[in-house]
mmCIF file of C-alpha atoms and ligand atoms in Angstrom:
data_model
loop_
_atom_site.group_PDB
_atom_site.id
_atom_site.type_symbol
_atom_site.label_atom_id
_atom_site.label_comp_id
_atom_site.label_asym_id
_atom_site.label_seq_id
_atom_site.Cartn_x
_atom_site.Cartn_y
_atom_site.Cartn_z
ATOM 1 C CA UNK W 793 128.216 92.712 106.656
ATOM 2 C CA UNK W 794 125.181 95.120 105.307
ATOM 3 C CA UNK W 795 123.972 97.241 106.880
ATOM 4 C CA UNK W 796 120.151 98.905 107.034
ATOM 5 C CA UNK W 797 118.396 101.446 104.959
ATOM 6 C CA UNK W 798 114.658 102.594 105.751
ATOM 7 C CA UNK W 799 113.363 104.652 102.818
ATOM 8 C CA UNK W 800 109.577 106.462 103.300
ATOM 9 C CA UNK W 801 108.023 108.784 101.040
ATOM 10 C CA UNK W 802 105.965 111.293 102.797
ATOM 11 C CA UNK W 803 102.496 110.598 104.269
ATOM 12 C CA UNK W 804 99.041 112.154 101.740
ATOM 13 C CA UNK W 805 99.820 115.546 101.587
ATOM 14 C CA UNK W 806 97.278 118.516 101.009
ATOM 15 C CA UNK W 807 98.301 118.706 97.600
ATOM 16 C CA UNK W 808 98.756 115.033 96.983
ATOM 17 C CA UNK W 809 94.713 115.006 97.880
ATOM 18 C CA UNK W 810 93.636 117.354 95.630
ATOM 19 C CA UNK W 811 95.543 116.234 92.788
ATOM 20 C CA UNK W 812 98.028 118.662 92.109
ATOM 21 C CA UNK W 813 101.461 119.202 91.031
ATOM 22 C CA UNK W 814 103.773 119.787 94.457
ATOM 23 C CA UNK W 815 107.268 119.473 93.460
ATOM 24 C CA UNK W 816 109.189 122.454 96.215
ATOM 25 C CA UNK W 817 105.756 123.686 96.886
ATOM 26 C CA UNK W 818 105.524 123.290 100.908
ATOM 27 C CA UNK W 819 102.362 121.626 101.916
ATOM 28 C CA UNK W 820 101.174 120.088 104.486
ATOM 29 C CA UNK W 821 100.465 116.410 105.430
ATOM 30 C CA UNK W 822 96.737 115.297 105.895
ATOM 31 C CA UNK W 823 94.633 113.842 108.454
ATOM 32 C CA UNK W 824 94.811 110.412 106.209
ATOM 33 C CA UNK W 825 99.043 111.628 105.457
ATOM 34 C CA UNK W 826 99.551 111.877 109.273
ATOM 35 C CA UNK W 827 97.957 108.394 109.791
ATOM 36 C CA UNK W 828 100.192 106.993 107.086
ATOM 37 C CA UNK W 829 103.107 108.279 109.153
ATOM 38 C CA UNK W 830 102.032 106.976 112.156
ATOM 39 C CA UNK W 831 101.434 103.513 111.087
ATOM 40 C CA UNK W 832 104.877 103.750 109.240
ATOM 41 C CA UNK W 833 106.398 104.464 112.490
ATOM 42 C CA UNK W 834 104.090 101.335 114.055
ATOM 43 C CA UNK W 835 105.390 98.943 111.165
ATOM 44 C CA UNK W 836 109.087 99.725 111.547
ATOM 45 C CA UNK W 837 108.817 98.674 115.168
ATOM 46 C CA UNK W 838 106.612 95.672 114.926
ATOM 47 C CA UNK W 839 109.565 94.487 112.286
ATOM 48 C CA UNK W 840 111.928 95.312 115.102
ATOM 49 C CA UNK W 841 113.626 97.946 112.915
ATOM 50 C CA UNK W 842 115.178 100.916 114.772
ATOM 51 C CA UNK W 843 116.539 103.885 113.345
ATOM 52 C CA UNK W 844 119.486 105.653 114.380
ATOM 53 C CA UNK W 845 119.906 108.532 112.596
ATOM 54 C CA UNK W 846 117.147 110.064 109.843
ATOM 55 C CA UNK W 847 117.815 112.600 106.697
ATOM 56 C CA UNK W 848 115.116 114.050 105.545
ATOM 57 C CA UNK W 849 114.371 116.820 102.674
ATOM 58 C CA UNK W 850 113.919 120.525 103.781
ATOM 59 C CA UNK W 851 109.944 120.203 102.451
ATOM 60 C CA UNK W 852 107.664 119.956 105.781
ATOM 61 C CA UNK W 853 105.481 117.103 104.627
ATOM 62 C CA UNK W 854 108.814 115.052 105.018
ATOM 63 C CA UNK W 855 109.511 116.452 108.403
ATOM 64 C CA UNK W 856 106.332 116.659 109.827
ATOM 65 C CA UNK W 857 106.269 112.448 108.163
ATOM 66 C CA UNK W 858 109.593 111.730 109.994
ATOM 67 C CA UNK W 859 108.445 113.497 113.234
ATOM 68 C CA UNK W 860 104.573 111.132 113.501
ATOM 69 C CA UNK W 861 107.148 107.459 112.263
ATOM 70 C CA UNK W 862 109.643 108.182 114.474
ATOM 71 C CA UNK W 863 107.405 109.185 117.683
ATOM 72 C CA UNK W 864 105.132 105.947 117.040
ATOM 73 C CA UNK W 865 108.476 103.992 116.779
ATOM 74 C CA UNK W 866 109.533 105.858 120.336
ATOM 75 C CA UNK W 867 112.134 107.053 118.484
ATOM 76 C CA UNK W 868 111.812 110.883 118.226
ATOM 77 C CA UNK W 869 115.393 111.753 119.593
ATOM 78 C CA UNK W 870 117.785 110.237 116.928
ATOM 79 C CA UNK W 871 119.868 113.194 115.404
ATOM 80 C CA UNK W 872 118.599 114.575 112.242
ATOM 81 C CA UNK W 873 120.269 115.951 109.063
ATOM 82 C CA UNK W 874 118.277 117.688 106.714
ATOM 83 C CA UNK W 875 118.734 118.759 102.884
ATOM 84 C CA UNK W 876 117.683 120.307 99.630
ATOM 85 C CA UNK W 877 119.165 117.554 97.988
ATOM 86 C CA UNK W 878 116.195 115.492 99.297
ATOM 87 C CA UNK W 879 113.511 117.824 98.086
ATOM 88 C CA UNK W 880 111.035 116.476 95.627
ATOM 89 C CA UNK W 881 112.268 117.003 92.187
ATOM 90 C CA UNK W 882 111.231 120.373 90.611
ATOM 91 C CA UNK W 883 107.963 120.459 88.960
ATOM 92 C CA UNK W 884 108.676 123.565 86.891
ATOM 93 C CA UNK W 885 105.647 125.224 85.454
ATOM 94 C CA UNK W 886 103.589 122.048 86.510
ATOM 95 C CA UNK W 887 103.999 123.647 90.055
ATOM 96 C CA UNK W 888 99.913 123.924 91.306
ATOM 97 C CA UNK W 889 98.673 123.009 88.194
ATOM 98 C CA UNK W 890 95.617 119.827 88.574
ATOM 99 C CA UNK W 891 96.890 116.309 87.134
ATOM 100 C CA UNK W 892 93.991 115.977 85.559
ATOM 101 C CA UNK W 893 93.653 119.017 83.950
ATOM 102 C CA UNK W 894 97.017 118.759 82.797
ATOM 103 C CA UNK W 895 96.058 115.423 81.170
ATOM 104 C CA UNK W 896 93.162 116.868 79.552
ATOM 105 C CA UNK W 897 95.074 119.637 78.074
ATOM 106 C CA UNK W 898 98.307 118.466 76.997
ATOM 107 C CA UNK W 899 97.407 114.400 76.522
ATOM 108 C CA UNK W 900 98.428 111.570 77.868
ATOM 109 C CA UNK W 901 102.168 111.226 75.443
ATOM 110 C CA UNK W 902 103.271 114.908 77.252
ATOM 111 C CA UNK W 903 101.763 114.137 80.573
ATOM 112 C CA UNK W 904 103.473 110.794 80.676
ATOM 113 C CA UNK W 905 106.472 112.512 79.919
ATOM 114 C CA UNK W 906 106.828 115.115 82.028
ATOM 115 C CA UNK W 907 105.920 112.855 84.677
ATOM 116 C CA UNK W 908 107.905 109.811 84.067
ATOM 117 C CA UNK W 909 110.680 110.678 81.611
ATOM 118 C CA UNK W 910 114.578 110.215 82.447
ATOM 119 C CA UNK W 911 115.323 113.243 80.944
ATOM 120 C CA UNK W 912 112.920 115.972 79.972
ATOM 121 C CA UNK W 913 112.441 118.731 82.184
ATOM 122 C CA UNK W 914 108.439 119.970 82.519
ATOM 123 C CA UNK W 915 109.012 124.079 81.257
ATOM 124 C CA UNK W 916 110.776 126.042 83.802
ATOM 125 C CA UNK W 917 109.016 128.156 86.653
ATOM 126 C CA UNK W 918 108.892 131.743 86.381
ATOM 127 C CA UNK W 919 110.839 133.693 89.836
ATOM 128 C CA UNK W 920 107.595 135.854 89.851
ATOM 129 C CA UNK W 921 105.174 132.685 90.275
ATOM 130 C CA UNK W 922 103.281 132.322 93.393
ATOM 131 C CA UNK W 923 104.824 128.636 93.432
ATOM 132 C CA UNK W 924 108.195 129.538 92.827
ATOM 133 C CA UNK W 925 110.886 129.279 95.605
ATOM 134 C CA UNK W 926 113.198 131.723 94.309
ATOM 135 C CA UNK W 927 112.941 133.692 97.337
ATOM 136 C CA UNK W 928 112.603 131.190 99.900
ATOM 137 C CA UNK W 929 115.403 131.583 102.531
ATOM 138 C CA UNK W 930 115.159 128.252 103.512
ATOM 139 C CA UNK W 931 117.296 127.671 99.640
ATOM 140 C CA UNK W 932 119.861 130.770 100.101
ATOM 141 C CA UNK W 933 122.624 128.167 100.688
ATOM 142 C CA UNK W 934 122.305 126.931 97.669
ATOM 143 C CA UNK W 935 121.699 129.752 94.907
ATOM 144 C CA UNK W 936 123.349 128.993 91.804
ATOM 145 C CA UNK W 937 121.724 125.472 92.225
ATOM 146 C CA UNK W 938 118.466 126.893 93.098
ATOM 147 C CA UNK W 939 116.374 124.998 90.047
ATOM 148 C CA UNK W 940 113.448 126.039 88.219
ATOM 149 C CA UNK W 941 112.603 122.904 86.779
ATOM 150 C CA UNK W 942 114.042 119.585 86.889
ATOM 151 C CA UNK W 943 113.739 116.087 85.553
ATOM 152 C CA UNK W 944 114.614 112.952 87.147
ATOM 153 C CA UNK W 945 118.200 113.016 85.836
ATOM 154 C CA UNK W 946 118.599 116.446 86.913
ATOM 155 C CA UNK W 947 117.465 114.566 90.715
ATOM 156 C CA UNK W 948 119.858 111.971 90.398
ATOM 157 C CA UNK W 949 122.662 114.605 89.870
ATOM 158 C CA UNK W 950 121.801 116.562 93.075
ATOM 159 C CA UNK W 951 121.241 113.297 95.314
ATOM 160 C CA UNK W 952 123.617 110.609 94.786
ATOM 161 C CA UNK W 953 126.430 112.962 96.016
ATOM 162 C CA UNK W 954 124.594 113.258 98.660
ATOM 163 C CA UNK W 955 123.703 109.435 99.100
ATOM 164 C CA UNK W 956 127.927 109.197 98.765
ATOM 165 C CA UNK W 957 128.955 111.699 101.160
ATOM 166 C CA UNK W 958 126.260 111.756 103.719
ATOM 167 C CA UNK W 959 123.747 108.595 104.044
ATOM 168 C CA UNK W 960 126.315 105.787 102.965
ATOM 169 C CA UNK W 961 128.798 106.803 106.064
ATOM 170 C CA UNK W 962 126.485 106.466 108.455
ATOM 171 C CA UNK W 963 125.453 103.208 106.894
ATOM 172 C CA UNK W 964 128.848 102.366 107.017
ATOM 173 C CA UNK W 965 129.312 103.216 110.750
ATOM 174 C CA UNK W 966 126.782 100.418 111.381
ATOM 175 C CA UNK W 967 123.592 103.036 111.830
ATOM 176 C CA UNK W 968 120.119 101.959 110.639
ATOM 177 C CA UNK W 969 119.439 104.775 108.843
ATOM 178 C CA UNK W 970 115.585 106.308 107.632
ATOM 179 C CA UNK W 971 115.113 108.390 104.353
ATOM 180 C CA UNK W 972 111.944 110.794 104.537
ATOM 181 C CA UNK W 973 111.737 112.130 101.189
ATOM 182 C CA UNK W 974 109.358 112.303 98.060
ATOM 183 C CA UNK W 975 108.200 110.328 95.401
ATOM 184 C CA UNK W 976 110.259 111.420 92.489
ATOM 185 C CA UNK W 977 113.254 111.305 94.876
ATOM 186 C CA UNK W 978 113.292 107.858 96.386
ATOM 187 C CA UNK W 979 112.585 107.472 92.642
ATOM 188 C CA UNK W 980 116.030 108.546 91.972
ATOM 189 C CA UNK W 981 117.566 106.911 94.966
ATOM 190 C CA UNK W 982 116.156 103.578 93.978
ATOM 191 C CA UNK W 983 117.213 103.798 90.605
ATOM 192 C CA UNK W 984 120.457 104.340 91.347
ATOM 193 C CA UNK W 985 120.438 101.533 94.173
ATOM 194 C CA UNK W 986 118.950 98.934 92.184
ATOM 195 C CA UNK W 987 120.140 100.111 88.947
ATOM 196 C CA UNK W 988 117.491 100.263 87.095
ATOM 197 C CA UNK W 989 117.554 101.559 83.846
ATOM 198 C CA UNK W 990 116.388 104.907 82.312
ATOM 199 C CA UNK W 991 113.386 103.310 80.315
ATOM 200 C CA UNK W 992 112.536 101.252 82.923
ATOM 201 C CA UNK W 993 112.617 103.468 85.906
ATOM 202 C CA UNK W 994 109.138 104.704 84.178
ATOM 203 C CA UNK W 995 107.390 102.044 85.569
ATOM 204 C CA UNK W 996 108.599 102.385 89.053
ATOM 205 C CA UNK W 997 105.735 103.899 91.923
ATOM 206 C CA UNK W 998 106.202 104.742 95.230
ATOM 207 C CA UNK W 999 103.435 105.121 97.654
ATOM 208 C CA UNK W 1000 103.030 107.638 100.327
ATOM 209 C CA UNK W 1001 103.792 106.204 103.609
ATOM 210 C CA UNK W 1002 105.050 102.853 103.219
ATOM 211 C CA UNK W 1003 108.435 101.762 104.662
ATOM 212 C CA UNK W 1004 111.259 100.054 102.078
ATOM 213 C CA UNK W 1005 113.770 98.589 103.249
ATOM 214 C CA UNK W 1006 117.106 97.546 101.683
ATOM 215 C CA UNK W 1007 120.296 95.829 103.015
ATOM 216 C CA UNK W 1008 123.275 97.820 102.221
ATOM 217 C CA UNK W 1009 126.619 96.692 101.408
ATOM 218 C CA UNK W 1010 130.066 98.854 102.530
ATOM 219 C CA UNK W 1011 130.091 100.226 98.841
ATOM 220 C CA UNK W 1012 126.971 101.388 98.663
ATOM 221 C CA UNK W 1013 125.270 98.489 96.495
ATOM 222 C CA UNK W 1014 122.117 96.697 97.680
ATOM 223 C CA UNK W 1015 122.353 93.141 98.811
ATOM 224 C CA UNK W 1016 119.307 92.632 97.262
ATOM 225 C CA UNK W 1017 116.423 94.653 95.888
ATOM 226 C CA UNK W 1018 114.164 96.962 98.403
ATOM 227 C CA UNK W 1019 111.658 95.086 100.140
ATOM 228 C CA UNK W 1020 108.323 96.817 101.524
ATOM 229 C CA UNK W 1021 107.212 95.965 105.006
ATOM 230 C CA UNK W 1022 103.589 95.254 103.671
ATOM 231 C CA UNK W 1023 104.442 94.377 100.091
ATOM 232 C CA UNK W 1024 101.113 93.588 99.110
ATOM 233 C CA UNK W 1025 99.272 97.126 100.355
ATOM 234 C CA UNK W 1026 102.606 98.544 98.722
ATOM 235 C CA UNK W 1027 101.409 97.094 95.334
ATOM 236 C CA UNK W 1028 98.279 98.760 95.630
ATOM 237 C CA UNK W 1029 98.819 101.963 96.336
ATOM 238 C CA UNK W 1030 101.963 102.295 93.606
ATOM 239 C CA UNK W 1031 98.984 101.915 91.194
ATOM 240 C CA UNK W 1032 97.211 103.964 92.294
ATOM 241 C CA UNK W 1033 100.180 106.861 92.015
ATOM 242 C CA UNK W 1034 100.731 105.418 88.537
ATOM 243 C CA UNK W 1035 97.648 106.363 87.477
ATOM 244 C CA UNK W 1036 96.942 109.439 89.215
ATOM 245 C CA UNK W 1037 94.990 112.205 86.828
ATOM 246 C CA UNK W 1038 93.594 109.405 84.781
ATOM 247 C CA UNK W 1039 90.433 109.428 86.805
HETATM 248 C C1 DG2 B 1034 104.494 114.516 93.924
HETATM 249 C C2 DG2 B 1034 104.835 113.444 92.914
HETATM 250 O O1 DG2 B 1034 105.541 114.559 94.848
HETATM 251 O O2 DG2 B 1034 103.982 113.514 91.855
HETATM 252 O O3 DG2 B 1034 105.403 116.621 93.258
HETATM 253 O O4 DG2 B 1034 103.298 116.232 92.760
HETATM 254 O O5 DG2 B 1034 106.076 112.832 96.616
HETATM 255 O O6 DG2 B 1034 106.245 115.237 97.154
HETATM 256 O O7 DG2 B 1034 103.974 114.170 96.775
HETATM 257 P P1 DG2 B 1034 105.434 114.196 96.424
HETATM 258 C C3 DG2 B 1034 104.394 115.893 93.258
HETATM 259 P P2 DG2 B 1034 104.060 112.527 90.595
HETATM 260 O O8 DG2 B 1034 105.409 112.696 89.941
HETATM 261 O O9 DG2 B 1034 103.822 111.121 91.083
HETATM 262 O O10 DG2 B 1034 102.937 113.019 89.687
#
């Protein structure tokens, strides 16, 4: 008996557009991000796949994602939970900086790394930045957590208790449940679902707007790898994220 797991990065967001680091920085979806959502929504019906309950991060470009896939899919009403331990991972410093700038500056070795590595942080973000949450009240639950940087390990830390205590019991009381979260975040999720391994979870894209779906078992394992609904346009568009500041 498995049970099902939707997981959707958020539609193009403003920032996601222009190339920047986002990380806890709350922007907005685009026309072309809102689109994305919509036909997310459109997909997960035509496969016949309804969601009962949805968790989503406390960034809006996941909510306002959730809202556009879930209307399309006449779904809108399911009850929501919503948390920080969802949120994109940290960018740090990186927070507003241009990828390609960055690439220029730095070099390919230290851009690689402080996008893709397991385990090194990008430097940490000042409080007194203009892209630093430190006084956001939306985080005062959490202070003492509150990061200023983070790397994918650090993610992984903050989400699979999460993924224990919150996503895998509604999975287990026979929910179809939808993720809206964030690129390095469903990076961590499906690293620790598939268990992939901390070299190779370099490697590993995900593109805005495109549903994955996994079956889950009662303890939390996969009964097989995440499968996109459209596989091939899935493809596409993780290379495209791979090589985003290159050109
Ligand atoms: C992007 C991911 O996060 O960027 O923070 O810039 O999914 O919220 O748009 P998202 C960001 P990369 O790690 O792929 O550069």
């Amino acid at each position: 008996m498995t049970n099902t797991l939707i997981l959707l990065r958020h539609g193009q967001s403003e920032w996601n557009q222009k190339n920047l680091f986002t990380g806890w920085v709350d922007v907005r979806l685009t026309e072309q991000g809102r689109g994305e959502a919509v036909r997310a929504g459109e997909q997960l019906a035509a496969a016949g796949l309804q969601p009962d309950v949805l968790h989503t991060s406390l960034l809006s470009r996941a909510i306002q994602t959730a809202n556009l896939a879930l209307d399309s899919a006449d779904r809108l009403w399911i009850p929501v939970t919503r948390s920080w331990r969802l949120n994109e991972r940290h960018y740090g410093a990186l927070q507003g900086l241009d990828k390609a700038e960055t690439l220029a500056k730095y070099g390919e070795e230290q851009f690689m790394e402080w996008r893709r590595s397991f385990d090194t942080p990008p430097p940490a973000l000042d409080d007194a930045s203009e892209w630093s949450q430190a006084n956001d009240p939306r985080y005062d639950g959490i202070d003492g957590e509150r990061p200023q940087t983070e790397c994918l390990k650090d993610v992984i830390d903050r989400l699979v208790p999460y993924w224990e205590q919150s996503i895998l019991p509604d999975l287990n009381s026979g929910k179809t449940v939808l993720v809206t979260a964030h690129g390095n975040s469903l990076r961590a999720l499906v690293k620790h679902l598939d268990g992939i391994s901390d070299a190779d979870i370099a490697g590993v894209n995900i593109p805005t707007g495109m549903p994955l779906v996994y079956q889950i078992n009662a303890d939390g394992t996969p009964a097989a790898p995440g499968e996109y609904l459209d596989p091939e346009a899935a493809a596409t568009a993780a290379a495209a994220v791979a090589a985003q500041g290159k050109h």
